[in-house]
C-alpha positions as a Markdown table, in Angstrom:
| # | Residue | x | y | z |
|---|---|---|---|---|
| 1 | Met | 92.0 | -66.0 | 107.1 |
| 2 | Ile | 91.7 | -66.6 | 103.3 |
| 3 | Trp | 92.1 | -70.4 | 103.7 |
| 4 | Gly | 89.3 | -70.3 | 106.3 |
| 5 | Val | 87.0 | -68.5 | 103.9 |
| 6 | Leu | 87.8 | -70.9 | 101.1 |
| 7 | Trp | 87.2 | -73.9 | 103.3 |
| 8 | Phe | 83.9 | -72.5 | 104.4 |
| 9 | Leu | 82.8 | -71.8 | 100.8 |
| 10 | Cys | 83.9 | -75.3 | 99.8 |
| 11 | Phe | 82.1 | -76.9 | 102.7 |
| 12 | Arg | 78.9 | -75.0 | 101.9 |
| 13 | Phe | 79.1 | -76.0 | 98.3 |
| 14 | Leu | 79.5 | -79.7 | 99.2 |
| 15 | Phe | 76.6 | -79.4 | 101.6 |
| 16 | Lys | 74.4 | -78.0 | 98.9 |
| 17 | Val | 75.3 | -80.8 | 96.5 |
| 18 | Phe | 74.7 | -83.4 | 99.2 |
| 19 | Cys | 71.2 | -81.9 | 99.9 |
| 20 | Leu | 70.4 | -81.8 | 96.2 |
| 21 | Leu | 71.4 | -85.5 | 95.8 |
| 22 | Ile | 69.2 | -86.5 | 98.7 |
| 23 | Leu | 66.3 | -84.5 | 97.2 |
| 24 | Leu | 66.8 | -86.1 | 93.8 |
| 25 | Lys | 66.9 | -89.5 | 95.3 |
| 26 | Phe | 63.7 | -88.8 | 97.3 |
| 27 | Phe | 61.8 | -87.5 | 94.3 |
| 28 | Tyr | 63.0 | -90.4 | 92.2 |
| 29 | Cys | 61.7 | -93.0 | 94.7 |
| 30 | Phe | 58.4 | -91.0 | 95.0 |
| 31 | Ile | 57.9 | -90.9 | 91.2 |
| 32 | Gln | 58.8 | -94.6 | 90.9 |
| 33 | Arg | 56.3 | -95.6 | 93.6 |
| 34 | Phe | 53.6 | -93.2 | 92.1 |
| 35 | Leu | 54.1 | -94.7 | 88.6 |
| 36 | Gly | 54.2 | -98.2 | 90.0 |
| 37 | Phe | 50.6 | -98.2 | 91.0 |
């Protein structure tokens, strides 16, 4: 039971980090294109 909860929390944390990395990459590309004009 405890291992399942820890695995779920770890998975959710990794998912949040993955989403943040994608958002940062998207904003970086958007700003780079916006400043490129």
